[in-house]
Amino acid sequence: MTELRKTLERVAHSIHRRGLTHGRTGNLAVREGDHILVTPTGVSLADVSAAELSVLDADGRHLDGPPPTKEAFLHVAVLQSRPTAQAIVHTHSVHAAALSCLADLDQAQPLPPLTAYYGMRVAPLEVLPYFAPGDKAATEAVQQAATRSHALLLRNHGPVIAGSDLESALDALEELEHTAQIFFLTQGMRTAPLTEHQLAALQPQTPQEPRP
């Protein structure tokens, strides 16, 4: 059994244990060479087993293991659009899901940058229109949005977050959930989101080219 499979099992159990998903909702995916490992359909993240994962090819065809989650196409679409991404975490975490249900959600900035870690790990957050769970008609919209951001919010559904590995994707998901919680706690109060200058200062600095 590979370490990648063990990591996926551990992260799945951690997500459920910390209440970032409920029931049998939520799913994960990770690249393994030319294949994609995905959590199976109908299985709670609390019960995900490293030995019982769905194996897909790069185009989403089921190759081995139990049937994949019906939302596997979301993971495939994001990974196809983001060649450097290695893992995807999708949950229905309460505050992020609540954010996705707001009628007057600002499409350009659905969450104000209230914390530095949101600015570093999440922003920008792309909002997608509503599609029924498992509706593959969402594929094109997901692919396009994923070229602009690793953090997506599905309307009336929940977040889909890509990362360089599962831990990074989970870190970003938790930061999104935490910031959404702060957003709701401060409704009706004046807040002081980070400025564009403050956000820019948080981004990794590109080394300067040496002068000739």
CSV table of N, CA, C and O in Angstrom, one decimal, residues 7-91:
chain,number,residue,atom,x,y,z
A,7,THR,N,-2.1,8.5,3.2
A,7,THR,CA,-2.3,10.0,3.4
A,7,THR,C,-3.7,10.3,3.1
A,7,THR,O,-4.4,11.1,3.9
A,8,LEU,N,-4.3,9.8,2.0
A,8,LEU,CA,-5.6,10.1,1.6
A,8,LEU,C,-6.6,9.6,2.7
A,8,LEU,O,-7.5,10.3,3.1
A,9,GLU,N,-6.4,8.4,3.2
A,9,GLU,CA,-7.2,7.9,4.3
A,9,GLU,C,-7.1,8.8,5.5
A,9,GLU,O,-8.1,9.1,6.1
A,10,ARG,N,-5.9,9.2,5.9
A,10,ARG,CA,-5.7,10.0,7.1
A,10,ARG,C,-6.4,11.3,7.0
A,10,ARG,O,-7.1,11.8,7.9
A,11,VAL,N,-6.2,12.0,5.8
A,11,VAL,CA,-6.9,13.3,5.6
A,11,VAL,C,-8.4,13.2,5.6
A,11,VAL,O,-9.1,14.0,6.2
A,12,ALA,N,-8.9,12.1,5.0
A,12,ALA,CA,-10.4,11.9,5.0
A,12,ALA,C,-10.9,11.8,6.4
A,12,ALA,O,-11.9,12.4,6.7
A,13,HIS,N,-10.2,11.0,7.2
A,13,HIS,CA,-10.7,10.8,8.6
A,13,HIS,C,-10.6,12.1,9.4
A,13,HIS,O,-11.5,12.4,10.2
A,14,SER,N,-9.5,12.8,9.1
A,14,SER,CA,-9.4,14.1,9.8
A,14,SER,C,-10.5,15.1,9.5
A,14,SER,O,-11.0,15.8,10.4
A,15,ILE,N,-10.8,15.2,8.2
A,15,ILE,CA,-11.9,16.1,7.8
A,15,ILE,C,-13.2,15.8,8.5
A,15,ILE,O,-13.9,16.7,9.0
A,16,HIS,N,-13.5,14.5,8.5
A,16,HIS,CA,-14.8,14.1,9.2
A,16,HIS,C,-14.7,14.3,10.7
A,16,HIS,O,-15.7,14.8,11.3
A,17,ARG,N,-13.6,14.0,11.3
A,17,ARG,CA,-13.4,14.1,12.7
A,17,ARG,C,-13.6,15.5,13.2
A,17,ARG,O,-14.1,15.8,14.3
A,18,ARG,N,-13.2,16.5,12.4
A,18,ARG,CA,-13.2,17.9,12.8
A,18,ARG,C,-14.5,18.6,12.3
A,18,ARG,O,-14.6,19.8,12.3
A,19,GLY,N,-15.4,17.8,11.8
A,19,GLY,CA,-16.7,18.4,11.4
A,19,GLY,C,-16.7,19.2,10.2
A,19,GLY,O,-17.6,20.1,10.0
A,20,LEU,N,-15.8,19.0,9.3
A,20,LEU,CA,-15.7,19.8,8.0
A,20,LEU,C,-16.6,19.1,7.0
A,20,LEU,O,-16.7,19.7,5.9
A,21,THR,N,-17.2,18.0,7.3
A,21,THR,CA,-18.2,17.4,6.4
A,21,THR,C,-19.2,16.6,7.3
A,21,THR,O,-18.9,16.5,8.5
A,22,HIS,N,-20.2,16.1,6.8
A,22,HIS,CA,-21.2,15.4,7.6
A,22,HIS,C,-21.7,14.2,6.8
A,22,HIS,O,-21.7,14.2,5.5
A,23,GLY,N,-22.3,13.2,7.5
A,23,GLY,CA,-22.9,12.1,6.8
A,23,GLY,C,-21.9,11.5,5.8
A,23,GLY,O,-20.7,11.2,6.1
A,24,ARG,N,-22.4,11.3,4.6
A,24,ARG,CA,-21.6,10.7,3.5
A,24,ARG,C,-21.2,11.7,2.5
A,24,ARG,O,-20.9,11.4,1.3
A,25,THR,N,-21.2,13.0,2.9
A,25,THR,CA,-20.8,14.1,2.0
A,25,THR,C,-19.3,14.3,1.9
A,25,THR,O,-18.6,13.8,2.8
A,26,GLY,N,-18.8,15.0,0.9
A,26,GLY,CA,-17.4,15.3,0.8
A,26,GLY,C,-16.7,14.2,0.0
A,26,GLY,O,-17.0,13.0,0.1
A,27,ASN,N,-15.6,14.6,-0.7
A,27,ASN,CA,-14.8,13.7,-1.4
A,27,ASN,C,-13.4,14.3,-1.7
A,27,ASN,O,-13.3,15.5,-1.7
A,28,LEU,N,-12.5,13.4,-1.9
A,28,LEU,CA,-11.1,13.8,-2.1
A,28,LEU,C,-10.5,13.1,-3.3
A,28,LEU,O,-11.0,12.0,-3.7
A,29,ALA,N,-9.5,13.7,-3.9
A,29,ALA,CA,-8.8,13.1,-5.0
A,29,ALA,C,-7.3,13.5,-5.0
A,29,ALA,O,-7.0,14.6,-4.5
A,30,VAL,N,-6.5,12.6,-5.5
A,30,VAL,CA,-5.0,12.9,-5.5
A,30,VAL,C,-4.4,12.2,-6.8
A,30,VAL,O,-4.9,11.1,-7.1
A,31,ARG,N,-3.5,12.9,-7.4
A,31,ARG,CA,-2.8,12.2,-8.5
A,31,ARG,C,-1.8,11.1,-8.0
A,31,ARG,O,-1.2,11.3,-7.0
A,32,GLU,N,-1.8,10.0,-8.7
A,32,GLU,CA,-0.8,9.0,-8.4
A,32,GLU,C,-0.2,8.6,-9.8
A,32,GLU,O,-0.8,7.7,-10.5
A,33,GLY,N,0.9,9.2,-10.2
A,33,GLY,CA,1.4,9.0,-11.5
A,33,GLY,C,0.5,9.4,-12.6
A,33,GLY,O,0.0,10.6,-12.6
A,34,ASP,N,0.1,8.5,-13.5
A,34,ASP,CA,-0.8,8.9,-14.6
A,34,ASP,C,-2.3,8.6,-14.2
A,34,ASP,O,-3.2,8.9,-15.0
A,35,HIS,N,-2.5,8.2,-12.9
A,35,HIS,CA,-3.8,7.9,-12.5
A,35,HIS,C,-4.3,8.9,-11.4
A,35,HIS,O,-3.5,9.7,-10.9
A,36,ILE,N,-5.6,8.8,-11.1
A,36,ILE,CA,-6.2,9.7,-10.0
A,36,ILE,C,-6.9,8.8,-9.0
A,36,ILE,O,-7.7,7.9,-9.4
A,37,LEU,N,-6.5,8.9,-7.8
A,37,LEU,CA,-7.2,8.2,-6.7
A,37,LEU,C,-8.3,9.0,-6.2
A,37,LEU,O,-8.1,10.2,-5.9
A,38,VAL,N,-9.5,8.5,-6.0
A,38,VAL,CA,-10.7,9.2,-5.6
A,38,VAL,C,-11.4,8.4,-4.5
A,38,VAL,O,-11.5,7.2,-4.6
A,39,THR,N,-12.0,9.1,-3.6
A,39,THR,CA,-12.8,8.4,-2.6
A,39,THR,C,-14.1,7.8,-3.3
A,39,THR,O,-14.6,8.4,-4.2
A,40,PRO,N,-14.5,6.7,-2.8
A,40,PRO,CA,-15.6,6.0,-3.5
A,40,PRO,C,-17.0,6.6,-3.2
A,40,PRO,O,-17.1,7.3,-2.2
A,41,THR,N,-18.0,6.2,-4.0
A,41,THR,CA,-19.3,6.7,-3.8
A,41,THR,C,-20.0,6.0,-2.6
A,41,THR,O,-19.7,4.9,-2.2
A,42,GLY,N,-20.8,6.8,-1.8
A,42,GLY,CA,-21.6,6.2,-0.8
A,42,GLY,C,-20.8,5.9,0.5
A,42,GLY,O,-21.3,5.2,1.4
A,43,VAL,N,-19.6,6.4,0.6
A,43,VAL,CA,-18.8,6.1,1.8
A,43,VAL,C,-18.5,7.4,2.6
A,43,VAL,O,-18.0,8.3,2.0
A,44,SER,N,-18.8,7.4,3.8
A,44,SER,CA,-18.4,8.5,4.7
A,44,SER,C,-16.9,8.7,4.7
A,44,SER,O,-16.2,7.7,4.7
A,45,LEU,N,-16.5,9.9,4.8
A,45,LEU,CA,-15.0,10.2,4.9
A,45,LEU,C,-14.5,9.5,6.2
A,45,LEU,O,-13.3,9.2,6.2
A,46,ALA,N,-15.3,9.3,7.2
A,46,ALA,CA,-14.9,8.7,8.4
A,46,ALA,C,-14.5,7.2,8.1
A,46,ALA,O,-13.7,6.6,8.9
A,47,ASP,N,-15.0,6.6,7.1
A,47,ASP,CA,-14.8,5.2,6.8
A,47,ASP,C,-13.9,4.9,5.6
A,47,ASP,O,-13.8,3.8,5.2
A,48,VAL,N,-13.4,6.0,5.0
A,48,VAL,CA,-12.5,5.8,3.8
A,48,VAL,C,-11.3,4.9,4.2
A,48,VAL,O,-10.7,5.1,5.2
A,49,SER,N,-11.0,3.9,3.3
A,49,SER,CA,-9.9,3.0,3.5
A,49,SER,C,-8.9,3.1,2.4
A,49,SER,O,-9.3,3.2,1.2
A,50,ALA,N,-7.6,3.2,2.8
A,50,ALA,CA,-6.6,3.3,1.8
A,50,ALA,C,-6.6,2.1,0.8
A,50,ALA,O,-6.2,2.3,-0.3
A,51,ALA,N,-7.1,1.0,1.2
A,51,ALA,CA,-7.1,-0.2,0.4
A,51,ALA,C,-8.3,-0.2,-0.6
A,51,ALA,O,-8.4,-1.0,-1.5
A,52,GLU,N,-9.3,0.7,-0.3
A,52,GLU,CA,-10.6,0.7,-1.1
A,52,GLU,C,-10.8,2.1,-1.7
A,52,GLU,O,-11.7,2.8,-1.3
A,53,LEU,N,-9.9,2.4,-2.6
A,53,LEU,CA,-10.1,3.7,-3.3
A,53,LEU,C,-10.4,3.5,-4.8
A,53,LEU,O,-9.9,2.5,-5.4
A,54,SER,N,-11.1,4.4,-5.4
A,54,SER,CA,-11.4,4.3,-6.8
A,54,SER,C,-10.1,4.8,-7.6
A,54,SER,O,-9.5,5.8,-7.2
A,55,VAL,N,-9.8,4.1,-8.7
A,55,VAL,CA,-8.7,4.5,-9.5
A,55,VAL,C,-9.3,4.9,-10.9
A,55,VAL,O,-10.0,4.2,-11.6
A,56,LEU,N,-8.9,6.2,-11.3
A,56,LEU,CA,-9.4,6.7,-12.6
A,56,LEU,C,-8.1,7.0,-13.5
A,56,LEU,O,-7.0,7.2,-12.9
A,57,ASP,N,-8.4,7.1,-14.8
A,57,ASP,CA,-7.3,7.6,-15.6
A,57,ASP,C,-7.4,9.1,-15.7
A,57,ASP,O,-8.3,9.7,-15.0
A,58,ALA,N,-6.5,9.7,-16.4
A,58,ALA,CA,-6.4,11.2,-16.4
A,58,ALA,C,-7.7,11.8,-17.0
A,58,ALA,O,-8.0,13.0,-16.8
A,59,ASP,N,-8.5,11.1,-17.7
A,59,ASP,CA,-9.7,11.6,-18.3
A,59,ASP,C,-11.0,11.2,-17.5
A,59,ASP,O,-12.1,11.5,-18.0
A,60,GLY,N,-10.7,10.6,-16.4
A,60,GLY,CA,-11.9,10.3,-15.5
A,60,GLY,C,-12.5,8.9,-15.7
A,60,GLY,O,-13.5,8.6,-15.1
A,61,ARG,N,-11.9,8.1,-16.6
A,61,ARG,CA,-12.5,6.7,-16.8
A,61,ARG,C,-12.1,5.8,-15.6
A,61,ARG,O,-11.0,5.8,-15.1
A,62,HIS,N,-13.1,5.1,-15.1
A,62,HIS,CA,-12.9,4.2,-13.9
A,62,HIS,C,-12.1,3.0,-14.3
A,62,HIS,O,-12.5,2.2,-15.2
A,63,LEU,N,-10.9,2.8,-13.7
A,63,LEU,CA,-10.0,1.7,-14.0
A,63,LEU,C,-10.1,0.5,-13.0
A,63,LEU,O,-10.0,-0.6,-13.4
A,64,ASP,N,-10.2,0.9,-11.7
A,64,ASP,CA,-10.1,-0.1,-10.7
A,64,ASP,C,-10.7,0.4,-9.4
A,64,ASP,O,-11.0,1.5,-9.2
A,65,GLY,N,-10.9,-0.6,-8.5
A,65,GLY,CA,-11.5,-0.3,-7.2
A,65,GLY,C,-13.0,-0.1,-7.2
A,65,GLY,O,-13.6,-0.3,-8.3
A,66,PRO,N,-13.6,0.3,-6.1
A,66,PRO,CA,-15.0,0.5,-6.0
A,66,PRO,C,-15.4,1.7,-6.9
A,66,PRO,O,-14.6,2.5,-7.3
A,67,PRO,N,-16.7,1.8,-7.2
A,67,PRO,CA,-17.2,3.0,-8.1
A,67,PRO,C,-16.8,4.3,-7.4
A,67,PRO,O,-17.0,4.4,-6.2
A,68,PRO,N,-16.4,5.3,-8.2
A,68,PRO,CA,-16.0,6.6,-7.6
A,68,PRO,C,-17.2,7.4,-7.2
A,68,PRO,O,-18.3,7.2,-7.6
A,69,THR,N,-16.9,8.4,-6.4
A,69,THR,CA,-18.0,9.4,-6.0
A,69,THR,C,-18.5,10.0,-7.3
A,69,THR,O,-17.9,10.1,-8.3
A,70,LYS,N,-19.8,10.3,-7.3
A,70,LYS,CA,-20.5,10.8,-8.5
A,70,LYS,C,-19.9,12.2,-8.8
A,70,LYS,O,-20.2,12.7,-9.9
A,71,GLU,N,-19.2,12.8,-7.9
A,71,GLU,CA,-18.6,14.1,-8.2
A,71,GLU,C,-17.1,14.0,-8.6
A,71,GLU,O,-16.4,15.0,-8.6
A,72,ALA,N,-16.7,12.8,-9.0
A,72,ALA,CA,-15.3,12.6,-9.5
A,72,ALA,C,-15.0,13.5,-10.6
A,72,ALA,O,-13.8,14.0,-10.8
A,73,PHE,N,-15.9,13.8,-11.5
A,73,PHE,CA,-15.7,14.7,-12.6
A,73,PHE,C,-15.2,16.1,-12.2
A,73,PHE,O,-14.5,16.7,-12.9
A,74,LEU,N,-15.6,16.6,-11.0
A,74,LEU,CA,-15.2,17.9,-10.5
A,74,LEU,C,-13.7,17.8,-10.3
A,74,LEU,O,-12.9,18.7,-10.7
A,75,HIS,N,-13.2,16.7,-9.7
A,75,HIS,CA,-11.8,16.6,-9.4
A,75,HIS,C,-11.0,16.5,-10.7
A,75,HIS,O,-9.9,17.1,-10.9
A,76,VAL,N,-11.5,15.7,-11.7
A,76,VAL,CA,-10.8,15.5,-12.9
A,76,VAL,C,-10.7,16.9,-13.7
A,76,VAL,O,-9.7,17.2,-14.2
A,77,ALA,N,-11.8,17.6,-13.7
A,77,ALA,CA,-11.8,18.9,-14.4
A,77,ALA,C,-10.8,19.9,-13.8
A,77,ALA,O,-10.1,20.6,-14.5
A,78,VAL,N,-10.7,19.9,-12.5
A,78,VAL,CA,-9.8,20.9,-11.8
A,78,VAL,C,-8.3,20.4,-12.1
A,78,VAL,O,-7.5,21.2,-12.5
A,79,LEU,N,-8.1,19.1,-12.0
A,79,LEU,CA,-6.7,18.6,-12.2
A,79,LEU,C,-6.3,18.8,-13.7
A,79,LEU,O,-5.1,19.1,-14.0
A,80,GLN,N,-7.2,18.7,-14.6
A,80,GLN,CA,-6.9,19.0,-16.0
A,80,GLN,C,-6.6,20.4,-16.3
A,80,GLN,O,-5.7,20.7,-17.1
A,81,SER,N,-7.2,21.3,-15.5
A,81,SER,CA,-7.0,22.8,-15.7
A,81,SER,C,-5.8,23.3,-15.0
A,81,SER,O,-5.3,24.4,-15.3
A,82,ARG,N,-5.4,22.5,-13.9
A,82,ARG,CA,-4.3,23.0,-13.1
A,82,ARG,C,-3.2,21.9,-13.0
A,82,ARG,O,-3.2,21.1,-12.1
A,83,PRO,N,-2.3,21.9,-14.0
A,83,PRO,CA,-1.3,20.8,-14.1
A,83,PRO,C,-0.4,20.7,-12.9
A,83,PRO,O,0.1,19.6,-12.6
A,84,THR,N,-0.2,21.8,-12.2
A,84,THR,CA,0.7,21.7,-11.0
A,84,THR,C,-0.1,21.2,-9.7
A,84,THR,O,0.6,20.9,-8.7
A,85,ALA,N,-1.4,21.2,-9.8
A,85,ALA,CA,-2.2,20.7,-8.6
A,85,ALA,C,-2.0,19.2,-8.5
A,85,ALA,O,-2.0,18.5,-9.6
A,86,GLN,N,-1.9,18.7,-7.3
A,86,GLN,CA,-1.8,17.3,-7.1
A,86,GLN,C,-2.9,16.7,-6.3
A,86,GLN,O,-3.1,15.5,-6.3
A,87,ALA,N,-3.8,17.5,-5.7
A,87,ALA,CA,-4.8,17.0,-4.9
A,87,ALA,C,-6.0,18.0,-4.8
A,87,ALA,O,-5.8,19.2,-5.0
A,88,ILE,N,-7.2,17.4,-4.6
A,88,ILE,CA,-8.4,18.2,-4.5
A,88,ILE,C,-9.2,17.8,-3.2
A,88,ILE,O,-9.3,16.6,-2.9
A,89,VAL,N,-9.7,18.7,-2.5
A,89,VAL,CA,-10.6,18.5,-1.4
A,89,VAL,C,-11.9,19.2,-1.6
A,89,VAL,O,-12.0,20.4,-1.9
A,90,HIS,N,-13.0,18.4,-1.5
A,90,HIS,CA,-14.4,19.0,-1.7
A,90,HIS,C,-15.2,18.6,-0.5
A,90,HIS,O,-15.3,17.4,-0.1
A,91,THR,N,-15.8,19.6,0.2
A,91,THR,CA,-16.6,19.3,1.3
A,91,THR,C,-17.9,20.2,1.3
A,91,THR,O,-18.0,21.0,0.4
